[in-house]
Protein backbone atom coordinates (compact mmCIF):
# COMPACT_ATOMS: atom_id res chain seq x y z
CA UNK A 1 0.00 0.00 0.00
CA UNK A 2 1.38 3.38 -0.95
CA UNK A 3 1.51 6.32 1.41
CA UNK A 4 -1.19 8.12 -0.59
CA UNK A 5 -3.58 5.19 -0.13
CA UNK A 6 -2.93 5.09 3.61
CA UNK A 7 -3.63 8.83 3.90
CA UNK A 8 -6.89 8.46 1.94
CA UNK A 9 -7.96 5.51 4.08
CA UNK A 10 -7.36 7.50 7.28
CA UNK A 11 -9.42 10.44 6.00
CA UNK A 12 -12.45 8.43 4.79
CA UNK A 13 -15.88 8.93 6.35
CA UNK A 14 -17.00 6.12 8.59
CA UNK A 15 -20.39 7.50 9.62
CA UNK A 16 -22.30 6.45 6.48
CA UNK A 17 -24.27 3.20 6.52
CA UNK A 18 -23.35 0.33 4.16
CA UNK A 19 -25.83 1.02 1.36
CA UNK A 20 -25.69 -0.60 -2.07
CA UNK A 21 -27.24 -0.25 -5.49
CA UNK A 22 -30.99 -0.85 -5.34
CA UNK A 23 -31.46 0.53 -1.83
CA UNK A 24 -33.89 3.36 -1.20
CA UNK A 25 -32.05 6.04 0.75
CA UNK A 26 -32.77 9.45 2.21
CA UNK A 27 -29.81 11.81 1.82
CA UNK A 28 -29.76 14.90 4.04
CA UNK A 29 -27.81 17.64 2.27
CA UNK A 30 -26.66 20.90 3.85
CA UNK A 31 -27.49 23.86 1.59
CA UNK A 32 -26.02 27.30 2.12
CA UNK A 33 -28.03 30.27 0.83
CA UNK A 34 -26.39 33.59 1.56
CA UNK A 35 -25.48 33.48 5.24
CA UNK A 36 -28.18 30.94 6.14
CA UNK A 37 -27.91 27.15 6.20
CA UNK A 38 -30.66 24.59 5.90
CA UNK A 39 -30.96 20.85 5.42
CA UNK A 40 -32.77 19.38 2.44
CA UNK A 41 -33.70 15.71 2.11
CA UNK A 42 -33.46 13.86 -1.21
CA UNK A 43 -35.07 10.42 -1.13
CA UNK A 44 -34.79 7.90 -3.94
CA UNK A 45 -33.25 4.70 -5.26
CA UNK A 46 -29.49 4.31 -5.56
CA UNK A 47 -28.96 3.44 -9.22
CA UNK A 48 -25.16 3.58 -9.28
CA UNK A 49 -22.07 3.56 -7.07
CA UNK A 50 -18.95 4.87 -8.78
CA UNK A 51 -15.33 4.15 -7.81
CA UNK A 52 -13.92 4.02 -4.31
CA UNK A 53 -11.74 6.07 -2.03
CA UNK A 54 -11.84 9.85 -2.03
CA UNK A 55 -13.48 10.20 -5.44
CA UNK A 56 -16.37 7.80 -4.77
CA UNK A 57 -19.85 8.94 -5.80
CA UNK A 58 -23.37 7.53 -5.80
CA UNK A 59 -26.38 8.46 -7.93
CA UNK A 60 -29.88 8.66 -6.46
CA UNK A 61 -33.01 8.73 -8.64
CA UNK A 62 -36.51 9.83 -7.67
CA UNK A 63 -39.70 10.79 -9.47
CA UNK A 64 -40.82 14.35 -8.73
CA UNK A 65 -44.12 15.53 -10.23
CA UNK A 66 -43.94 12.84 -12.91
CA UNK A 67 -40.40 13.77 -13.94
CA UNK A 68 -37.38 11.63 -13.15
CA UNK A 69 -34.70 13.48 -11.20
CA UNK A 70 -31.19 12.09 -10.67
CA UNK A 71 -28.61 13.59 -8.39
CA UNK A 72 -24.96 12.59 -7.97
CA UNK A 73 -23.48 12.84 -4.48
CA UNK A 74 -19.78 12.57 -3.60
CA UNK A 75 -19.44 10.16 -0.68
CA UNK A 76 -16.75 12.23 1.03
CA UNK A 77 -18.62 15.54 0.73
CA UNK A 78 -18.88 17.55 3.95
CA UNK A 79 -22.27 18.83 2.75
CA UNK A 80 -23.85 15.41 3.27
CA UNK A 81 -25.10 15.33 6.86
CA UNK A 82 -26.41 11.78 6.84
CA UNK A 83 -27.60 8.94 4.65
CA UNK A 84 -30.53 6.95 6.01
CA UNK A 85 -31.51 3.61 4.48
CA UNK A 86 -35.29 3.48 4.02
CA UNK A 87 -35.55 0.03 2.40
CA UNK A 88 -33.27 -2.57 0.90
CA UNK A 89 -33.70 -3.59 -2.72
CA UNK A 90 -32.53 -6.89 -4.15
CA UNK A 91 -30.91 -6.40 -7.55
CA UNK A 92 -28.37 -8.41 -9.49
CA UNK A 93 -26.86 -5.53 -11.43
CA UNK A 94 -24.59 -2.75 -10.32
CA UNK A 95 -26.07 -0.13 -12.67
CA UNK A 96 -29.85 0.30 -12.71
CA UNK A 97 -30.14 2.49 -15.80
CA UNK A 98 -33.14 0.45 -16.97
CA UNK A 99 -35.24 2.22 -14.30
CA UNK A 100 -35.09 5.37 -16.43
CA UNK A 101 -37.40 3.78 -19.00
CA UNK A 102 -39.87 2.31 -16.48
CA UNK A 103 -42.68 4.01 -14.59
CA UNK A 104 -45.27 3.12 -11.98
CA UNK A 105 -45.34 -0.39 -10.56
CA UNK A 106 -42.82 -1.64 -13.10
CA UNK A 107 -40.15 0.58 -11.58
CA UNK A 108 -40.44 -1.03 -8.13
CA UNK A 109 -37.61 -3.20 -6.88
CA UNK A 110 -38.03 -6.44 -4.98
CA UNK A 111 -36.75 -6.55 -1.45
CA UNK A 112 -34.88 -9.41 0.11
CA UNK A 113 -33.37 -9.75 3.55
CA UNK A 114 -29.59 -9.54 3.28
CA UNK A 115 -26.91 -10.38 5.79
CA UNK A 116 -25.13 -7.08 6.35
CA UNK A 117 -22.65 -8.29 8.96
CA UNK A 118 -19.88 -8.50 6.37
CA UNK A 119 -20.44 -4.88 5.29
CA UNK A 120 -20.30 -3.30 8.75
CA UNK A 121 -16.87 -2.74 10.27
CA UNK A 122 -15.95 -4.13 13.67
CA UNK A 123 -15.60 -0.60 15.06
CA UNK A 124 -19.16 0.21 14.02
CA UNK A 125 -20.64 -2.93 15.61
CA UNK A 126 -18.80 -2.20 18.88
CA UNK A 127 -20.03 1.40 18.87
CA UNK A 128 -23.62 0.29 18.26
CA UNK A 129 -23.48 -2.35 21.00
CA UNK A 130 -22.15 0.23 23.49
CA UNK A 131 -24.89 2.66 22.47
CA UNK A 132 -27.54 -0.04 23.02
CA UNK A 133 -26.21 -0.72 26.54
CA UNK A 134 -26.59 2.94 27.58
mmCIF file with all atom_site columns, C-alpha atoms in Angstrom:
data_model
loop_
_atom_site.group_PDB
_atom_site.id
_atom_site.type_symbol
_atom_site.label_atom_id
_atom_site.label_alt_id
_atom_site.label_comp_id
_atom_site.label_asym_id
_atom_site.label_entity_id
_atom_site.label_seq_id
_atom_site.pdbx_PDB_ins_code
_atom_site.Cartn_x
_atom_site.Cartn_y
_atom_site.Cartn_z
_atom_site.occupancy
_atom_site.B_iso_or_equiv
_atom_site.pdbx_formal_charge
_atom_site.auth_seq_id
_atom_site.auth_comp_id
_atom_site.auth_asym_id
_atom_site.auth_atom_id
_atom_site.pdbx_PDB_model_num
ATOM 1   C CA . UNK A 1 1   ? 0.000   0.000   0.000   1.00 0.00 ? 1   UNK A CA 1
ATOM 2   C CA . UNK A 1 2   ? 1.376   3.378   -0.949  1.00 0.00 ? 2   UNK A CA 1
ATOM 3   C CA . UNK A 1 3   ? 1.513   6.321   1.413   1.00 0.00 ? 3   UNK A CA 1
ATOM 4   C CA . UNK A 1 4   ? -1.195  8.116   -0.585  1.00 0.00 ? 4   UNK A CA 1
ATOM 5   C CA . UNK A 1 5   ? -3.582  5.190   -0.126  1.00 0.00 ? 5   UNK A CA 1
ATOM 6   C CA . UNK A 1 6   ? -2.927  5.094   3.608   1.00 0.00 ? 6   UNK A CA 1
ATOM 7   C CA . UNK A 1 7   ? -3.627  8.829   3.902   1.00 0.00 ? 7   UNK A CA 1
ATOM 8   C CA . UNK A 1 8   ? -6.885  8.459   1.943   1.00 0.00 ? 8   UNK A CA 1
ATOM 9   C CA . UNK A 1 9   ? -7.960  5.505   4.081   1.00 0.00 ? 9   UNK A CA 1
ATOM 10  C CA . UNK A 1 10  ? -7.360  7.496   7.275   1.00 0.00 ? 10  UNK A CA 1
ATOM 11  C CA . UNK A 1 11  ? -9.425  10.441  6.001   1.00 0.00 ? 11  UNK A CA 1
ATOM 12  C CA . UNK A 1 12  ? -12.453 8.426   4.787   1.00 0.00 ? 12  UNK A CA 1
ATOM 13  C CA . UNK A 1 13  ? -15.875 8.925   6.347   1.00 0.00 ? 13  UNK A CA 1
ATOM 14  C CA . UNK A 1 14  ? -16.995 6.116   8.588   1.00 0.00 ? 14  UNK A CA 1
ATOM 15  C CA . UNK A 1 15  ? -20.388 7.502   9.617   1.00 0.00 ? 15  UNK A CA 1
ATOM 16  C CA . UNK A 1 16  ? -22.297 6.453   6.476   1.00 0.00 ? 16  UNK A CA 1
ATOM 17  C CA . UNK A 1 17  ? -24.274 3.200   6.516   1.00 0.00 ? 17  UNK A CA 1
ATOM 18  C CA . UNK A 1 18  ? -23.351 0.334   4.164   1.00 0.00 ? 18  UNK A CA 1
ATOM 19  C CA . UNK A 1 19  ? -25.829 1.017   1.363   1.00 0.00 ? 19  UNK A CA 1
ATOM 20  C CA . UNK A 1 20  ? -25.690 -0.595  -2.075  1.00 0.00 ? 20  UNK A CA 1
ATOM 21  C CA . UNK A 1 21  ? -27.239 -0.251  -5.494  1.00 0.00 ? 21  UNK A CA 1
ATOM 22  C CA . UNK A 1 22  ? -30.989 -0.849  -5.337  1.00 0.00 ? 22  UNK A CA 1
ATOM 23  C CA . UNK A 1 23  ? -31.462 0.534   -1.832  1.00 0.00 ? 23  UNK A CA 1
ATOM 24  C CA . UNK A 1 24  ? -33.889 3.364   -1.203  1.00 0.00 ? 24  UNK A CA 1
ATOM 25  C CA . UNK A 1 25  ? -32.046 6.043   0.749   1.00 0.00 ? 25  UNK A CA 1
ATOM 26  C CA . UNK A 1 26  ? -32.773 9.453   2.205   1.00 0.00 ? 26  UNK A CA 1
ATOM 27  C CA . UNK A 1 27  ? -29.811 11.806  1.816   1.00 0.00 ? 27  UNK A CA 1
ATOM 28  C CA . UNK A 1 28  ? -29.764 14.903  4.040   1.00 0.00 ? 28  UNK A CA 1
ATOM 29  C CA . UNK A 1 29  ? -27.805 17.639  2.274   1.00 0.00 ? 29  UNK A CA 1
ATOM 30  C CA . UNK A 1 30  ? -26.664 20.903  3.851   1.00 0.00 ? 30  UNK A CA 1
ATOM 31  C CA . UNK A 1 31  ? -27.495 23.855  1.589   1.00 0.00 ? 31  UNK A CA 1
ATOM 32  C CA . UNK A 1 32  ? -26.020 27.301  2.120   1.00 0.00 ? 32  UNK A CA 1
ATOM 33  C CA . UNK A 1 33  ? -28.030 30.271  0.834   1.00 0.00 ? 33  UNK A CA 1
ATOM 34  C CA . UNK A 1 34  ? -26.391 33.587  1.556   1.00 0.00 ? 34  UNK A CA 1
ATOM 35  C CA . UNK A 1 35  ? -25.482 33.479  5.236   1.00 0.00 ? 35  UNK A CA 1
ATOM 36  C CA . UNK A 1 36  ? -28.182 30.937  6.144   1.00 0.00 ? 36  UNK A CA 1
ATOM 37  C CA . UNK A 1 37  ? -27.913 27.154  6.202   1.00 0.00 ? 37  UNK A CA 1
ATOM 38  C CA . UNK A 1 38  ? -30.664 24.587  5.899   1.00 0.00 ? 38  UNK A CA 1
ATOM 39  C CA . UNK A 1 39  ? -30.956 20.846  5.423   1.00 0.00 ? 39  UNK A CA 1
ATOM 40  C CA . UNK A 1 40  ? -32.774 19.377  2.441   1.00 0.00 ? 40  UNK A CA 1
ATOM 41  C CA . UNK A 1 41  ? -33.700 15.711  2.111   1.00 0.00 ? 41  UNK A CA 1
ATOM 42  C CA . UNK A 1 42  ? -33.456 13.864  -1.211  1.00 0.00 ? 42  UNK A CA 1
ATOM 43  C CA . UNK A 1 43  ? -35.070 10.416  -1.135  1.00 0.00 ? 43  UNK A CA 1
ATOM 44  C CA . UNK A 1 44  ? -34.787 7.896   -3.944  1.00 0.00 ? 44  UNK A CA 1
ATOM 45  C CA . UNK A 1 45  ? -33.251 4.696   -5.258  1.00 0.00 ? 45  UNK A CA 1
ATOM 46  C CA . UNK A 1 46  ? -29.486 4.314   -5.555  1.00 0.00 ? 46  UNK A CA 1
ATOM 47  C CA . UNK A 1 47  ? -28.957 3.439   -9.220  1.00 0.00 ? 47  UNK A CA 1
ATOM 48  C CA . UNK A 1 48  ? -25.165 3.584   -9.281  1.00 0.00 ? 48  UNK A CA 1
ATOM 49  C CA . UNK A 1 49  ? -22.066 3.555   -7.069  1.00 0.00 ? 49  UNK A CA 1
ATOM 50  C CA . UNK A 1 50  ? -18.946 4.866   -8.776  1.00 0.00 ? 50  UNK A CA 1
ATOM 51  C CA . UNK A 1 51  ? -15.327 4.152   -7.806  1.00 0.00 ? 51  UNK A CA 1
ATOM 52  C CA . UNK A 1 52  ? -13.918 4.015   -4.307  1.00 0.00 ? 52  UNK A CA 1
ATOM 53  C CA . UNK A 1 53  ? -11.744 6.065   -2.031  1.00 0.00 ? 53  UNK A CA 1
ATOM 54  C CA . UNK A 1 54  ? -11.837 9.848   -2.025  1.00 0.00 ? 54  UNK A CA 1
ATOM 55  C CA . UNK A 1 55  ? -13.476 10.198  -5.440  1.00 0.00 ? 55  UNK A CA 1
ATOM 56  C CA . UNK A 1 56  ? -16.375 7.798   -4.769  1.00 0.00 ? 56  UNK A CA 1
ATOM 57  C CA . UNK A 1 57  ? -19.852 8.936   -5.795  1.00 0.00 ? 57  UNK A CA 1
ATOM 58  C CA . UNK A 1 58  ? -23.367 7.531   -5.801  1.00 0.00 ? 58  UNK A CA 1
ATOM 59  C CA . UNK A 1 59  ? -26.379 8.458   -7.927  1.00 0.00 ? 59  UNK A CA 1
ATOM 60  C CA . UNK A 1 60  ? -29.877 8.655   -6.458  1.00 0.00 ? 60  UNK A CA 1
ATOM 61  C CA . UNK A 1 61  ? -33.008 8.731   -8.643  1.00 0.00 ? 61  UNK A CA 1
ATOM 62  C CA . UNK A 1 62  ? -36.511 9.827   -7.670  1.00 0.00 ? 62  UNK A CA 1
ATOM 63  C CA . UNK A 1 63  ? -39.703 10.785  -9.471  1.00 0.00 ? 63  UNK A CA 1
ATOM 64  C CA . UNK A 1 64  ? -40.825 14.345  -8.732  1.00 0.00 ? 64  UNK A CA 1
ATOM 65  C CA . UNK A 1 65  ? -44.124 15.532  -10.233 1.00 0.00 ? 65  UNK A CA 1
ATOM 66  C CA . UNK A 1 66  ? -43.941 12.841  -12.908 1.00 0.00 ? 66  UNK A CA 1
ATOM 67  C CA . UNK A 1 67  ? -40.400 13.774  -13.938 1.00 0.00 ? 67  UNK A CA 1
ATOM 68  C CA . UNK A 1 68  ? -37.377 11.629  -13.150 1.00 0.00 ? 68  UNK A CA 1
ATOM 69  C CA . UNK A 1 69  ? -34.696 13.478  -11.200 1.00 0.00 ? 69  UNK A CA 1
ATOM 70  C CA . UNK A 1 70  ? -31.195 12.094  -10.670 1.00 0.00 ? 70  UNK A CA 1
ATOM 71  C CA . UNK A 1 71  ? -28.606 13.586  -8.387  1.00 0.00 ? 71  UNK A CA 1
ATOM 72  C CA . UNK A 1 72  ? -24.960 12.589  -7.968  1.00 0.00 ? 72  UNK A CA 1
ATOM 73  C CA . UNK A 1 73  ? -23.480 12.838  -4.476  1.00 0.00 ? 73  UNK A CA 1
ATOM 74  C CA . UNK A 1 74  ? -19.783 12.575  -3.598  1.00 0.00 ? 74  UNK A CA 1
ATOM 75  C CA . UNK A 1 75  ? -19.440 10.156  -0.683  1.00 0.00 ? 75  UNK A CA 1
ATOM 76  C CA . UNK A 1 76  ? -16.747 12.227  1.030   1.00 0.00 ? 76  UNK A CA 1
ATOM 77  C CA . UNK A 1 77  ? -18.621 15.543  0.728   1.00 0.00 ? 77  UNK A CA 1
ATOM 78  C CA . UNK A 1 78  ? -18.879 17.552  3.955   1.00 0.00 ? 78  UNK A CA 1
ATOM 79  C CA . UNK A 1 79  ? -22.269 18.832  2.750   1.00 0.00 ? 79  UNK A CA 1
ATOM 80  C CA . UNK A 1 80  ? -23.848 15.409  3.271   1.00 0.00 ? 80  UNK A CA 1
ATOM 81  C CA . UNK A 1 81  ? -25.096 15.328  6.857   1.00 0.00 ? 81  UNK A CA 1
ATOM 82  C CA . UNK A 1 82  ? -26.407 11.777  6.838   1.00 0.00 ? 82  UNK A CA 1
ATOM 83  C CA . UNK A 1 83  ? -27.598 8.939   4.650   1.00 0.00 ? 83  UNK A CA 1
ATOM 84  C CA . UNK A 1 84  ? -30.527 6.946   6.005   1.00 0.00 ? 84  UNK A CA 1
ATOM 85  C CA . UNK A 1 85  ? -31.511 3.608   4.482   1.00 0.00 ? 85  UNK A CA 1
ATOM 86  C CA . UNK A 1 86  ? -35.288 3.484   4.020   1.00 0.00 ? 86  UNK A CA 1
ATOM 87  C CA . UNK A 1 87  ? -35.546 0.034   2.402   1.00 0.00 ? 87  UNK A CA 1
ATOM 88  C CA . UNK A 1 88  ? -33.275 -2.570  0.905   1.00 0.00 ? 88  UNK A CA 1
ATOM 89  C CA . UNK A 1 89  ? -33.696 -3.594  -2.716  1.00 0.00 ? 89  UNK A CA 1
ATOM 90  C CA . UNK A 1 90  ? -32.532 -6.889  -4.152  1.00 0.00 ? 90  UNK A CA 1
ATOM 91  C CA . UNK A 1 91  ? -30.911 -6.403  -7.552  1.00 0.00 ? 91  UNK A CA 1
ATOM 92  C CA . UNK A 1 92  ? -28.371 -8.412  -9.489  1.00 0.00 ? 92  UNK A CA 1
ATOM 93  C CA . UNK A 1 93  ? -26.862 -5.530  -11.426 1.00 0.00 ? 93  UNK A CA 1
ATOM 94  C CA . UNK A 1 94  ? -24.592 -2.748  -10.321 1.00 0.00 ? 94  UNK A CA 1
ATOM 95  C CA . UNK A 1 95  ? -26.069 -0.129  -12.671 1.00 0.00 ? 95  UNK A CA 1
ATOM 96  C CA . UNK A 1 96  ? -29.846 0.301   -12.710 1.00 0.00 ? 96  UNK A CA 1
ATOM 97  C CA . UNK A 1 97  ? -30.145 2.494   -15.795 1.00 0.00 ? 97  UNK A CA 1
ATOM 98  C CA . UNK A 1 98  ? -33.141 0.450   -16.967 1.00 0.00 ? 98  UNK A CA 1
ATOM 99  C CA . UNK A 1 99  ? -35.241 2.216   -14.301 1.00 0.00 ? 99  UNK A CA 1
ATOM 100 C CA . UNK A 1 100 ? -35.090 5.374   -16.432 1.00 0.00 ? 100 UNK A CA 1
ATOM 101 C CA . UNK A 1 101 ? -37.403 3.775   -18.999 1.00 0.00 ? 101 UNK A CA 1
ATOM 102 C CA . UNK A 1 102 ? -39.874 2.313   -16.482 1.00 0.00 ? 102 UNK A CA 1
ATOM 103 C CA . UNK A 1 103 ? -42.677 4.010   -14.588 1.00 0.00 ? 103 UNK A CA 1
ATOM 104 C CA . UNK A 1 104 ? -45.267 3.120   -11.983 1.00 0.00 ? 104 UNK A CA 1
ATOM 105 C CA . UNK A 1 105 ? -45.339 -0.387  -10.564 1.00 0.00 ? 105 UNK A CA 1
ATOM 106 C CA . UNK A 1 106 ? -42.820 -1.643  -13.104 1.00 0.00 ? 106 UNK A CA 1
ATOM 107 C CA . UNK A 1 107 ? -40.153 0.585   -11.582 1.00 0.00 ? 107 UNK A CA 1
ATOM 108 C CA . UNK A 1 108 ? -40.439 -1.031  -8.133  1.00 0.00 ? 108 UNK A CA 1
ATOM 109 C CA . UNK A 1 109 ? -37.612 -3.197  -6.885  1.00 0.00 ? 109 UNK A CA 1
ATOM 110 C CA . UNK A 1 110 ? -38.034 -6.442  -4.982  1.00 0.00 ? 110 UNK A CA 1
ATOM 111 C CA . UNK A 1 111 ? -36.750 -6.554  -1.447  1.00 0.00 ? 111 UNK A CA 1
ATOM 112 C CA . UNK A 1 112 ? -34.878 -9.413  0.114   1.00 0.00 ? 112 UNK A CA 1
ATOM 113 C CA . UNK A 1 113 ? -33.368 -9.750  3.545   1.00 0.00 ? 113 UNK A CA 1
ATOM 114 C CA . UNK A 1 114 ? -29.593 -9.544  3.278   1.00 0.00 ? 114 UNK A CA 1
ATOM 115 C CA . UNK A 1 115 ? -26.906 -10.376 5.788   1.00 0.00 ? 115 UNK A CA 1
ATOM 116 C CA . UNK A 1 116 ? -25.127 -7.078  6.353   1.00 0.00 ? 116 UNK A CA 1
ATOM 117 C CA . UNK A 1 117 ? -22.655 -8.286  8.959   1.00 0.00 ? 117 UNK A CA 1
ATOM 118 C CA . UNK A 1 118 ? -19.884 -8.496  6.369   1.00 0.00 ? 118 UNK A CA 1
ATOM 119 C CA . UNK A 1 119 ? -20.443 -4.885  5.290   1.00 0.00 ? 119 UNK A CA 1
ATOM 120 C CA . UNK A 1 120 ? -20.302 -3.302  8.750   1.00 0.00 ? 120 UNK A CA 1
ATOM 121 C CA . UNK A 1 121 ? -16.870 -2.741  10.270  1.00 0.00 ? 121 UNK A CA 1
ATOM 122 C CA . UNK A 1 122 ? -15.946 -4.132  13.672  1.00 0.00 ? 122 UNK A CA 1
ATOM 123 C CA . UNK A 1 123 ? -15.604 -0.600  15.061  1.00 0.00 ? 123 UNK A CA 1
ATOM 124 C CA . UNK A 1 124 ? -19.163 0.215   14.016  1.00 0.00 ? 124 UNK A CA 1
ATOM 125 C CA . UNK A 1 125 ? -20.637 -2.927  15.607  1.00 0.00 ? 125 UNK A CA 1
ATOM 126 C CA . UNK A 1 126 ? -18.796 -2.204  18.878  1.00 0.00 ? 126 UNK A CA 1
ATOM 127 C CA . UNK A 1 127 ? -20.028 1.398   18.875  1.00 0.00 ? 127 UNK A CA 1
ATOM 128 C CA . UNK A 1 128 ? -23.622 0.293   18.262  1.00 0.00 ? 128 UNK A CA 1
ATOM 129 C CA . UNK A 1 129 ? -23.475 -2.348  21.003  1.00 0.00 ? 129 UNK A CA 1
ATOM 130 C CA . UNK A 1 130 ? -22.146 0.229   23.489  1.00 0.00 ? 130 UNK A CA 1
ATOM 131 C CA . UNK A 1 131 ? -24.893 2.657   22.474  1.00 0.00 ? 131 UNK A CA 1
ATOM 132 C CA . UNK A 1 132 ? -27.540 -0.040  23.024  1.00 0.00 ? 132 UNK A CA 1
ATOM 133 C CA . UNK A 1 133 ? -26.212 -0.716  26.544  1.00 0.00 ? 133 UNK A CA 1
ATOM 134 C CA . UNK A 1 134 ? -26.593 2.938   27.576  1.00 0.00 ? 134 UNK A CA 1
#
